[in-house]
Amino acid sequence: MFEKILIANRGEIACRIIKTARKMGIATVAVFSDADRNSLHVQMADEAVYIGNSPSAESYLRIDRIIEAIKATGAQAVHPGFGFLSENAEFASALQKANIAFIGPEQKAIAAMGDKIESKLLADKVGVNTIPGHTEAIAGPDQAVEIAKGIGCPVMIKASAGGGGKGMRIAWSLDEVASGFESAANEARNSFGDDRVFIEKFIESPRHIEIQVLADKHGNCIYLAERECSIQRRHQKVIEEAPSPFLDEATRQEMGEQAVSLANAVDYCSAGTVEFVVDKDRNFYFLEMNTRLQVEHPVTEYITGVDLVEQMIRVAANEKLSLSQSDVEINGWAMEARVYAEDPERNFVPSTGRLTHYTAPVESEHVRVDTGVFEGGEISMYYDPMIAKLISWGSTREEANAHLTRALDQYLIRGVSHNVMFLSSLLKQPEFIAGNLTTGFIDEFYPDGFTADIQDEAAETFVGVAVSLQHQTDNRNHPEARSNRTYTVSAGDTKHEVRSHVVDGAFEICIGERTHNVQHNWHVGENLLEACVDGVVHHFQVERKGLKWQLVHNGQRGQFNVLPNNIARFDEYMPVKTALDTSKHLLSPMPGLLVRLSVKEGDVVEAGQELVIVEAMKMENTLFAEQSGTIKLIEAAEGDNLQVDQAILEFE
C-alpha cells in the first residue's frame, strides 16, 4: 500500500480524499494556487506545495508542476479527484513515464472514453444501447442543419471533448441548429481546446440515470447500482439520489451489465461511471463514460457501504476487489444537494466573495457534509462556485428527503449569495416527492425563474415566529418584562394586528381568530432558530434587516416589520428610499470576463438581440437586449474583468 499520495485537485473533493487517506494511514500532499493559499484542503493535508497563479491553466492544469511537486515530496501515487486533470490521458501517461501510480484507469481507457464520438462507436460495437445520431465531427453549421433534417428535431448538439454541461445545446427546430452549432463549438474551443461537435437525437422527457462501476487490474468488474441525476440546470446536476425511483430490478440489471461490458471493452480498472438517458418507457441509451470519480459518488457510498475513494486507492495499489457482484446490496435511500455560491433569484448568476459566516448542518448517521470551505474563507472567481455537497440517508426515499430538507434549513451562509432556498423548494415540489423526474424538471416547474415568496399556508407560521422573536427581544430590552404585548406586523402590503401572550415559557400568538403556540430557546443575536410551532419542529435562519426580521425556512423567505401598536401608527410617515433607475444601462449580472461585445456605439438593436457574452466560472453567458433601442455609450472592453452590476453599456 502507498505511504504517501498527492491530490491533484482542490476544494471539497481534495478534502474528501484526504479523509479516506487519513483513515487508511496514508500521508497526503495538497497542491495550491495563489487563490487557494489558505484553503481548507491545504490546512488538512500533511504537506502542501505551491504550483502557480490563480487561473487553473497556470496551476491545477500544469502537468509539469504537478509532477515536480510529486518528486519534491516523494509521493508514490496521485489522486486526480474530478475535473482538472482527472480525465487527461496525457497526464496519466506522464505519470506512468515518471513511475508514479495514477489512482484512476489506464491511459487507454481515458482516451477511448474521453472522446464522445469514439466512445459511442465503441459502445455500439459491444452491444450497449446508443442514441440515433451522426457520430462524426461536423464541418460547419450548414452540414449541421442537413444532418438535423435527417435525424429530425429536436436534436442535441454536443462537444466531442465536452463534459460538465459545457459545449451542449438543444435545437428544437431547424432554425436553431446553426446558431446552436456555433455556440457549442465556441464554448468547446474555450473550455477544452477542441471545437469538434456532433449531433444526436434528443430524447424527450428524458431521465439521466448513471451506473457506478468498479474494476480492478485482475479482470474483476462490478456495478454498484444506479444514481438518478435528472434534476439539472444547464446540464449541471443539482440534486442526485440513489437508487432511482424509476428503475425496476430488471432494467437495473440490464443497465449494469451493459455498463460492465463497456468497462471490460477498454480494460477498465478503477471507479468509473457509465451515463445513460432513459425515456418514459424505461428504454435506455448510452451517453458517455466518465473515467473518474463523480461529484455525486457519496449517494452510492451511502446505500452500498462502499468507500469508493478507498477502493480506487486499493485498485491503484494492485489489490483485488474485496467484493463480488453478489455482495452488492442496496440499503435504504440517499440524496445529495449541491450547495453553490450563486443567486437563484437572479438567474443563478455565480457569486464570489468572503464567507463572513458559515455554519453547516451537524453530521450524523443521516447527514453528511462534504465541503472545502470555512468561515472567513473565500469563494474565488477562478473556480467552480461549489460551497458544499449535502448528503442525506434514510431507510426510505421519503425519510431521506425529510433529513435533507431539515439539514438545508440548518445552513447559515453569509457573505455570498447561495442556492439553499432553491434546493429546499425543489425537494418539496409534489412531482419531485412523487419521483416524476426529467432533465427538464427545473424549466418546467420554474418557467419564470425562482422566487422565495412565502406560500399562503406558511404565512402565519412565519408571522408567529417573527412576533415571538420581537416579544422576546422587547422583554430583554425592558426591565418591566411583560407577558402580554400587541403588535402590528407588516409584510409587504399585508398588515396584521397580532397579540402575543407568554404562558409557561411558550408564546401564544393570536392572529385574527386563530391562535398558534410557538416554543423555542432562541437568544437575541442568534442566526439559527429551532422552533416548535403548533407541535411541529421547524428550523429558521434569522437575520435583522434594519428594523425588520428576515426569516428563511423551507425554501421561503419573508421580511416582517413587527412594531408595538403605539409605535406602528408613525410608520406611514417614514420616508421610503427610492431605487436607482438603471433601466438605460446594461449591468453585468455576475463577476466574469467580457468575452465578446456584439454591438458598438450608435447601433440600433432589437429586443432579443445579442449584446455581449460574459464568461463566469468557465461558462459562457449571453446577455440579450430586453427591448429595442440605440447604443449610446460602450463602458467596457473585451477582455475586461467585470464586477457584479458593473456598467457595460448605456442606451439612449
XYZ file of C-alpha atoms in Angstrom:
652
model
C 0.000 0.000 0.000
C 1.108 3.584 -0.673
C 2.650 5.568 2.168
C 2.021 8.993 0.630
C -0.280 10.263 -2.128
C -0.621 13.648 -3.793
C -4.053 15.059 -4.570
C -4.024 16.958 -7.859
C -7.149 18.945 -7.072
C -8.668 21.450 -4.684
C -11.796 22.245 -2.674
C -14.254 19.745 -1.300
C -13.056 16.754 -3.324
C -9.480 17.219 -2.115
C -10.748 17.368 1.466
C -12.890 14.286 0.930
C -9.920 12.279 -0.450
C -7.750 13.381 2.470
C -10.314 11.981 4.923
C -10.171 8.492 3.390
C -6.379 8.549 3.051
C -6.084 9.502 6.714
C -8.399 6.617 7.653
C -6.121 4.278 5.692
C -2.976 5.623 7.365
C -1.710 7.268 4.165
C 0.003 10.686 4.280
C -1.294 13.332 1.864
C 0.152 16.162 -0.175
C -2.006 19.089 -1.299
C -1.236 21.435 -4.165
C -2.451 25.013 -4.266
C -2.563 28.188 -6.325
C -2.405 31.800 -5.162
C -6.172 31.903 -4.625
C -6.061 28.706 -2.548
C -3.100 29.507 -0.341
C -5.239 29.444 2.825
C -7.838 26.914 1.663
C -9.221 24.087 3.774
C -7.597 21.316 1.733
C -4.206 22.946 2.305
C -4.840 23.058 6.049
C -5.984 19.419 6.171
C -3.135 17.823 4.199
C 0.134 16.684 5.788
C 2.119 18.699 3.229
C 1.265 21.375 0.681
C 3.081 22.581 -2.446
C 2.527 25.840 -4.333
C 2.019 25.263 -8.065
C 1.206 28.642 -9.635
C -1.092 31.562 -10.236
C -4.832 31.501 -9.600
C -6.118 30.663 -13.106
C -6.340 26.878 -13.410
C -4.396 26.951 -16.691
C -1.444 28.315 -14.694
C -1.741 25.920 -11.745
C -4.073 22.921 -11.482
C -3.793 22.145 -15.207
C 0.022 22.360 -15.265
C 1.167 18.741 -15.588
C 4.825 19.693 -15.262
C 4.291 21.477 -11.951
C 2.194 18.639 -10.538
C 4.978 16.165 -11.342
C 7.580 18.497 -9.816
C 5.502 18.569 -6.612
C 5.281 14.769 -6.610
C 9.036 14.369 -6.944
C 9.744 17.047 -4.340
C 7.553 15.356 -1.722
C 8.213 11.706 -2.564
C 4.555 10.901 -3.169
C 4.079 7.456 -4.713
C 0.652 7.996 -6.271
C -1.723 10.732 -7.427
C -5.476 11.008 -6.982
C -6.886 13.500 -9.515
C -10.368 13.933 -7.965
C -12.765 15.194 -10.633
C -12.359 17.957 -13.181
C -8.951 19.458 -13.990
C -6.609 16.582 -14.998
C -8.825 13.689 -13.873
C -9.646 12.568 -17.432
C -6.490 13.760 -19.126
C -4.755 10.873 -20.907
C -1.578 12.940 -21.307
C -1.400 13.352 -17.519
C -1.857 9.624 -16.930
C 0.867 8.915 -19.497
C 3.269 11.426 -17.926
C 2.778 9.803 -14.512
C 3.431 6.372 -15.963
C 6.682 7.554 -17.544
C 7.725 9.010 -14.181
C 6.914 5.698 -12.462
C 4.161 7.307 -10.371
C 0.891 5.443 -9.787
C -2.269 7.071 -11.110
C -5.299 6.481 -8.890
C -7.608 6.015 -11.839
C -7.886 3.958 -15.018
C -5.192 3.291 -17.590
C -4.436 5.827 -20.311
C -6.123 3.605 -22.916
C -9.496 3.775 -21.153
C -9.276 7.525 -20.560
C -8.508 8.184 -24.220
C -11.197 5.832 -25.524
C -13.960 7.218 -23.310
C -12.800 10.840 -23.372
C -13.879 11.263 -26.988
C -17.674 11.169 -27.149
C -17.689 10.202 -30.809
C -15.249 7.316 -30.401
C -16.857 6.151 -27.150
C -20.273 5.977 -28.796
C -18.886 3.901 -31.665
C -17.225 1.546 -29.193
C -20.394 1.280 -27.089
C -22.397 0.369 -30.160
C -19.791 -2.237 -31.133
C -20.000 -4.070 -27.779
C -23.795 -4.084 -27.688
C -24.545 -1.075 -25.484
C -27.738 0.779 -26.482
C -26.895 4.071 -28.222
C -28.917 7.108 -29.316
C -29.570 7.560 -33.058
C -27.362 10.292 -34.464
C -24.387 11.395 -36.570
C -21.215 10.350 -34.763
C -18.634 12.075 -36.954
C -17.331 15.576 -36.323
C -19.432 18.149 -38.191
C -17.660 20.556 -40.534
C -19.910 23.596 -40.123
C -23.407 24.982 -39.485
C -24.726 24.111 -42.967
C -23.808 20.446 -42.553
C -25.299 20.533 -39.057
C -28.642 21.664 -40.499
C -28.609 18.912 -43.144
C -27.855 16.240 -40.540
C -30.588 17.550 -38.257
C -33.063 17.293 -41.119
C -32.239 13.603 -41.462
C -32.459 12.842 -37.736
C -35.467 15.029 -37.028
C -35.727 17.749 -34.378
C -35.262 18.127 -31.521
C -31.542 17.329 -31.665
C -28.707 17.642 -29.162
C -25.530 19.350 -30.358
C -22.612 18.163 -28.228
C -18.897 18.828 -27.972
C -16.866 15.683 -28.613
C -14.418 16.543 -25.825
C -17.115 18.016 -23.595
C -18.148 17.430 -20.032
C -19.929 19.155 -17.147
C -22.621 20.508 -19.456
C -20.194 22.633 -21.478
C -20.467 22.644 -25.253
C -24.045 21.327 -25.287
C -27.079 22.893 -26.971
C -30.600 21.662 -27.743
C -32.129 22.716 -31.069
C -35.909 22.350 -31.070
C -36.229 23.450 -34.695
C -34.001 23.652 -37.766
C -33.821 27.436 -37.297
C -31.917 26.885 -34.037
C -29.405 24.357 -35.366
C -26.865 26.705 -36.990
C -26.641 29.096 -34.023
C -26.581 26.145 -31.621
C -23.695 24.607 -33.555
C -21.629 27.788 -33.432
C -22.339 28.367 -29.742
C -21.468 24.768 -28.781
C -18.278 24.845 -30.882
C -17.146 28.169 -29.393
C -17.754 27.029 -25.827
C -15.984 23.722 -26.514
C -12.989 25.513 -28.009
C -12.703 27.820 -24.992
C -13.226 25.066 -22.402
C -11.370 22.117 -23.939
C -9.259 23.466 -26.802
C -11.260 21.182 -29.131
C -14.187 22.548 -31.154
C -15.411 19.256 -32.676
C -19.127 18.692 -32.191
C -21.597 16.003 -33.219
C -25.380 15.676 -33.304
C -27.751 13.073 -31.932
C -31.468 12.708 -31.394
C -32.723 14.473 -28.271
C -34.841 12.144 -26.144
C -37.936 13.996 -24.937
C -38.998 13.712 -21.269
C -35.620 12.120 -20.539
C -34.228 10.933 -17.244
C -30.485 10.975 -16.579
C -29.522 7.748 -14.808
C -25.964 6.539 -14.375
C -24.341 3.286 -13.319
C -21.352 3.206 -10.970
C -18.768 0.603 -11.961
C -15.733 -0.596 -10.050
C -12.966 -2.712 -11.567
C -9.516 -3.944 -10.572
C -6.412 -4.888 -12.580
C -7.155 -8.604 -12.281
C -10.205 -8.761 -14.553
C -12.895 -8.209 -11.901
C -15.599 -5.644 -12.652
C -18.893 -4.969 -10.857
C -21.618 -2.327 -10.835
C -22.863 -0.608 -7.673
C -26.478 0.126 -8.610
C -27.509 3.435 -10.140
C -27.866 7.126 -9.416
C -30.758 9.302 -10.570
C -29.325 12.637 -11.746
C -32.267 14.087 -13.660
C -32.621 17.327 -11.685
C -30.314 19.549 -13.731
C -29.896 23.165 -14.741
C -27.968 23.935 -17.924
C -26.882 20.271 -17.938
C -25.313 20.690 -14.480
C -26.666 18.298 -11.859
C -28.382 19.905 -8.882
C -29.877 17.052 -6.848
C -28.915 13.385 -7.159
C -30.216 10.276 -5.448
C -29.620 6.553 -5.221
C -31.282 4.353 -6.139
C -33.550 5.764 -8.861
C -37.278 5.914 -8.038
C -37.964 4.908 -11.663
C -35.976 1.738 -12.343
C -37.204 -1.776 -11.740
C -34.789 -4.591 -10.929
C -34.772 -5.968 -14.469
C -33.814 -2.600 -16.008
C -31.213 -2.006 -13.298
C -29.571 -5.336 -14.050
C -29.604 -4.797 -17.814
C -28.099 -1.314 -17.485
C -25.495 -2.597 -15.034
C -24.459 -5.474 -17.277
C -24.105 -3.176 -20.290
C -22.007 -0.753 -18.203
C -19.712 -3.597 -17.141
C -19.479 -4.785 -20.762
C -18.295 -1.347 -21.857
C -15.783 -1.132 -18.999
C -14.371 -4.542 -19.892
C -14.022 -3.494 -23.531
C -11.404 -0.898 -22.544
C -9.786 -2.981 -19.760
C -11.093 -0.536 -17.206
C -9.612 -0.519 -13.701
C -10.817 1.918 -11.017
C -14.126 3.607 -10.211
C -15.995 4.885 -13.248
C -19.468 5.892 -14.304
C -21.483 4.976 -17.381
C -24.205 7.547 -18.019
C -27.497 6.768 -19.738
C -30.527 8.718 -20.850
C -33.762 6.851 -20.104
C -37.137 7.522 -21.727
C -40.609 7.223 -20.203
C -40.831 3.557 -21.214
C -37.513 2.668 -19.497
C -35.661 2.385 -22.809
C -32.104 3.479 -22.073
C -29.299 4.798 -24.281
C -25.595 5.369 -23.671
C -24.493 8.978 -23.179
C -20.859 8.793 -22.080
C -18.476 7.159 -19.653
C -16.744 9.285 -17.041
C -13.374 7.732 -16.260
C -13.099 9.297 -12.828
C -14.833 9.764 -9.505
C -18.174 11.545 -9.856
C -19.267 14.562 -7.833
C -22.321 12.593 -6.688
C -20.446 9.469 -5.579
C -21.477 9.857 -1.878
C -25.050 8.682 -2.526
C -23.683 5.393 -3.863
C -21.403 5.087 -0.845
C -24.353 5.633 1.498
C -26.570 2.889 0.043
C -23.836 0.299 -0.599
C -21.455 0.937 2.295
C -18.509 1.033 -0.144
C -15.911 3.804 0.180
C -15.183 4.467 -3.492
C -12.074 6.535 -2.841
C -10.615 3.731 -0.738
C -11.386 1.217 -3.480
C -9.702 3.440 -6.084
C -6.578 3.630 -3.946
C -6.535 -0.137 -3.366
C -7.007 -0.870 -7.083
C -4.156 1.520 -7.959
C -2.011 -0.400 -5.452
C -2.786 -3.571 -7.471
C -5.126 -5.126 -4.913
C -8.062 -7.271 -5.986
C -11.631 -6.158 -5.326
C -12.780 -7.459 -1.968
C -16.399 -7.829 -3.104
C -18.201 -9.516 -5.990
C -21.436 -8.609 -7.747
C -23.457 -10.865 -5.450
C -22.113 -8.935 -2.436
C -23.617 -5.643 -3.611
C -26.840 -4.742 -1.805
C -28.963 -1.602 -1.765
C -29.596 -0.358 1.759
C -32.080 2.490 2.104
C -32.053 5.716 0.117
C -29.623 8.607 -0.256
C -29.926 12.111 -1.698
C -27.353 14.796 -2.454
C -27.888 18.525 -2.910
C -25.143 20.697 -4.352
C -24.830 23.932 -2.398
C -23.468 26.606 -4.735
C -22.469 30.253 -4.388
C -24.999 31.586 -6.877
C -28.150 33.688 -6.858
C -31.238 31.692 -7.945
C -33.357 34.853 -7.934
C -31.048 36.463 -10.500
C -30.991 33.606 -12.972
C -28.379 31.701 -10.949
C -25.527 34.116 -11.568
C -22.406 32.978 -9.683
C -21.437 34.827 -6.520
C -17.935 35.440 -5.229
C -16.608 36.867 -2.000
C -15.736 36.026 1.580
C -17.844 33.733 3.739
C -18.422 36.141 6.604
C -20.495 33.481 8.383
C -20.591 29.774 7.643
C -22.262 27.087 9.723
C -23.018 23.684 8.195
C -25.560 21.159 9.468
C -24.307 18.760 12.126
C -23.185 15.451 10.607
C -24.841 12.238 11.795
C -25.729 8.788 10.510
C -28.387 10.527 8.397
C -26.454 13.623 7.266
C -23.041 14.021 5.632
C -21.370 17.280 4.577
C -18.555 17.257 2.006
C -17.070 20.742 1.868
C -13.875 22.613 1.121
C -14.746 25.966 2.708
C -14.789 27.507 6.160
C -15.967 30.699 7.818
C -13.676 33.512 6.691
C -12.668 31.648 3.533
C -13.265 32.975 0.046
C -15.286 31.810 -2.937
C -12.972 32.637 -5.832
C -13.938 33.727 -9.323
C -11.366 31.313 -10.746
C -13.038 28.014 -9.888
C -16.335 26.199 -9.582
C -18.586 28.038 -7.069
C -19.430 24.954 -5.010
C -19.698 25.549 -1.272
C -20.549 22.006 -0.240
C -22.361 18.798 -1.039
C -25.066 17.952 1.473
C -25.944 14.253 1.551
C -28.717 12.510 3.468
C -29.638 8.888 4.104
C -32.879 7.293 5.200
C -34.457 3.870 5.171
C -36.931 5.182 2.553
C -36.929 7.923 -0.083
C -39.405 9.926 1.987
C -37.133 9.724 5.020
C -34.039 10.722 3.036
C -35.913 13.736 1.661
C -37.021 14.755 5.159
C -33.458 14.581 6.512
C -32.118 16.600 3.563
C -34.832 19.249 3.864
C -34.242 19.620 7.597
C -30.478 19.855 7.129
C -30.780 22.566 4.455
C -32.680 24.734 6.944
C -29.752 24.401 9.346
C -27.279 26.048 6.953
C -26.036 29.524 7.754
C -24.197 31.188 4.863
C -23.416 34.920 4.765
C -21.156 36.987 2.532
C -22.167 35.378 -0.776
C -25.455 34.503 -2.398
C -26.348 30.811 -2.348
C -28.940 28.344 -3.622
C -30.075 26.746 -0.347
C -33.631 28.129 -0.598
C -33.918 26.881 -4.180
C -32.788 23.402 -3.156
C -35.388 23.329 -0.391
C -38.043 24.449 -2.842
C -37.128 21.633 -5.249
C -37.383 18.970 -2.549
C -40.939 19.935 -1.617
C -42.300 20.028 -5.185
C -45.145 17.455 -5.373
C -43.744 15.947 -8.596
C -40.312 15.577 -7.010
C -41.822 13.903 -3.975
C -43.690 11.560 -6.334
C -40.440 10.735 -8.166
C -41.700 12.080 -11.512
C -38.384 13.484 -12.689
C -36.947 14.553 -16.042
C -33.929 16.612 -17.069
C -36.403 19.406 -17.902
C -37.852 19.445 -14.369
C -36.472 22.861 -13.377
C -37.527 24.520 -16.637
C -40.997 23.009 -16.296
C -41.691 23.930 -12.691
C -39.756 27.210 -12.574
C -40.557 28.670 -16.018
C -40.227 32.239 -14.758
C -37.268 31.548 -12.516
C -37.188 31.084 -8.773
C -38.624 33.365 -6.120
C -38.617 32.708 -2.396
C -42.062 34.207 -1.766
C -43.900 32.724 1.200
C -46.797 30.457 0.293
C -50.150 31.260 1.891
C -50.298 28.118 4.013
C -46.965 29.020 5.642
C -47.616 32.730 6.180
C -48.992 32.519 9.705
C -46.138 30.256 10.806
C -43.658 32.932 9.713
C -45.672 35.732 11.318
C -45.996 33.825 14.585
C -42.247 33.181 14.769
C -41.389 36.818 13.902
C -43.695 38.091 16.648
C -42.225 35.680 19.201
C -38.723 36.927 18.378
C -39.767 40.558 18.751
C -41.596 39.814 22.004
C -38.528 38.071 23.429
C -36.289 40.950 22.323
C -38.608 43.539 23.892
C -38.688 41.633 27.160
C -34.891 41.513 27.248
C -34.509 45.206 26.450
C -37.017 46.415 29.035
C -36.753 45.505 32.713
C -40.545 45.630 33.097
C -40.829 42.402 31.089
C -44.416 41.852 30.072
C -46.185 38.619 29.200
C -48.823 40.376 27.069
C -47.979 42.532 24.057
C -49.830 43.685 20.938
C -48.068 44.295 17.648
C -48.739 45.482 14.128
C -46.945 43.196 11.683
C -46.220 44.466 8.163
C -45.038 42.175 5.375
C -45.118 43.903 2.004
C -48.643 45.219 1.510
C -50.107 42.931 4.177
C -50.710 44.027 7.772
C -51.788 42.001 10.801
C -52.657 43.024 14.317
C -51.213 40.293 16.495
C -51.488 39.618 20.225
C -48.689 37.731 21.967
C -49.015 36.141 25.392
C -46.325 34.193 27.254
C -47.625 31.093 29.023
C -45.202 28.715 30.778
C -42.332 29.842 28.552
C -44.306 29.422 25.308
C -45.754 32.173 23.129
C -49.477 32.112 22.405
C -49.726 34.120 19.171
C -53.238 35.322 18.200
C -53.666 36.288 14.543
C -57.292 37.201 13.951
C -59.386 34.318 15.243
C -56.527 31.810 15.211
C -54.055 31.101 17.999
C -50.667 29.470 17.432
C -48.339 28.004 20.038
C -44.654 28.875 19.462
C -41.857 27.435 21.603
C -38.104 27.952 21.279
C -34.929 28.672 23.229
C -33.692 31.434 20.950
C -31.361 34.107 22.299
C -31.047 37.592 20.861
C -28.341 37.681 18.183
C -28.520 34.011 17.182
C -28.830 33.365 13.448
C -30.306 29.860 13.596
C -33.574 29.021 15.298
C -35.269 25.735 16.101
C -38.924 26.422 16.874
C -41.864 24.177 17.645
C -44.966 25.721 16.074
C -48.243 24.032 16.911
C -46.399 20.837 17.749
C -44.240 20.754 14.568
C -40.489 21.433 14.712
C -39.152 23.939 12.159
C -35.688 25.378 11.537
C -35.332 29.039 10.581
C -32.492 31.310 9.600
C -32.858 34.637 11.378
C -31.379 37.956 10.284
C -32.095 41.554 11.183
C -32.600 43.854 8.184
C -32.805 47.252 9.803
C -35.971 47.123 11.918
C -37.274 44.062 10.083
C -36.944 40.382 10.854
C -35.878 38.312 7.860
C -36.808 34.652 8.227
C -35.802 31.845 5.866
C -37.358 28.395 6.102
C -38.125 25.513 3.740
C -37.209 27.425 0.586
C -39.170 30.529 1.546
C -38.113 33.949 2.787
C -40.035 36.799 4.350
C -39.311 40.162 5.941
C -41.532 41.326 8.789
C -41.715 44.702 10.434
C -43.015 43.956 13.935
C -43.883 47.133 15.825
C -45.764 47.762 19.070
C -49.128 49.324 18.271
C -48.225 52.652 19.899
C -45.253 52.963 17.516
C -46.754 51.401 14.391
C -49.066 54.378 13.804
C -45.999 56.501 12.948
C -44.666 54.012 10.407
C -46.547 55.588 7.490
C -44.568 58.802 7.952
C -41.212 57.103 7.480
C -39.542 58.008 4.146
C -39.022 55.217 1.635
C -35.713 55.010 -0.218
C -36.170 55.290 -3.975
C -34.336 52.703 -6.047
C -31.772 53.966 -8.563
C -33.043 53.872 -12.159
C -30.715 51.606 -14.150
C -33.147 50.845 -16.980
C -30.903 52.506 -19.582
C -27.789 50.579 -18.563
C -26.713 47.016 -19.215
C -25.109 45.846 -15.981
C -23.053 42.704 -15.576
C -25.187 40.246 -13.574
C -22.075 38.396 -12.360
C -18.327 38.734 -11.894
C -16.610 37.462 -15.025
C -14.653 38.080 -18.215
C -16.169 40.130 -21.033
C -15.519 37.704 -23.881
C -17.369 39.450 -26.705
C -19.017 42.798 -27.427
C -21.524 42.212 -30.208
C -22.532 45.874 -30.653
C -20.887 49.277 -30.980
C -21.885 52.840 -30.173
C -24.658 54.085 -32.446
C -26.027 50.610 -33.251
C -29.792 50.166 -33.265
C -30.721 46.886 -31.588
C -33.939 44.896 -31.438
C -35.409 43.065 -28.455
C -33.767 39.663 -28.119
C -30.583 40.685 -29.959
C -27.243 39.535 -28.530
C -25.347 42.345 -26.805
C -22.402 40.741 -25.013
C -21.037 37.419 -23.778
C -19.650 37.185 -20.250
C -17.673 34.135 -19.166
C -18.022 33.229 -15.494
C -16.983 30.058 -13.663
C -15.947 28.534 -17.047
C -19.420 29.039 -18.588
C -20.417 31.486 -21.335
C -23.441 33.682 -20.541
C -25.073 35.623 -23.374
C -26.846 38.878 -22.465
C -29.644 39.967 -24.797
C -31.471 43.253 -25.329
C -34.755 43.334 -23.393
C -36.222 45.962 -25.739
C -35.388 47.868 -28.897
C -33.081 50.863 -28.623
C -29.864 52.610 -29.649
C -26.445 52.088 -28.072
C -25.325 55.436 -26.641
C -22.097 54.504 -24.869
C -19.851 51.450 -24.505
C -18.413 51.445 -20.971
C -16.325 48.243 -21.016
C -13.995 46.486 -23.432
C -13.466 42.893 -24.486
C -11.056 41.249 -22.073
C -12.191 43.305 -19.073
C -12.787 41.533 -15.767
C -16.233 42.698 -14.717
C -17.652 43.064 -11.235
C -21.278 42.392 -10.301
C -23.528 45.266 -11.501
C -20.671 46.950 -13.375
C -21.988 49.004 -16.292
C -21.163 47.521 -19.709
C -23.093 49.842 -21.989
C -25.728 52.578 -21.957
C -28.820 53.035 -24.156
C -30.132 56.398 -25.380
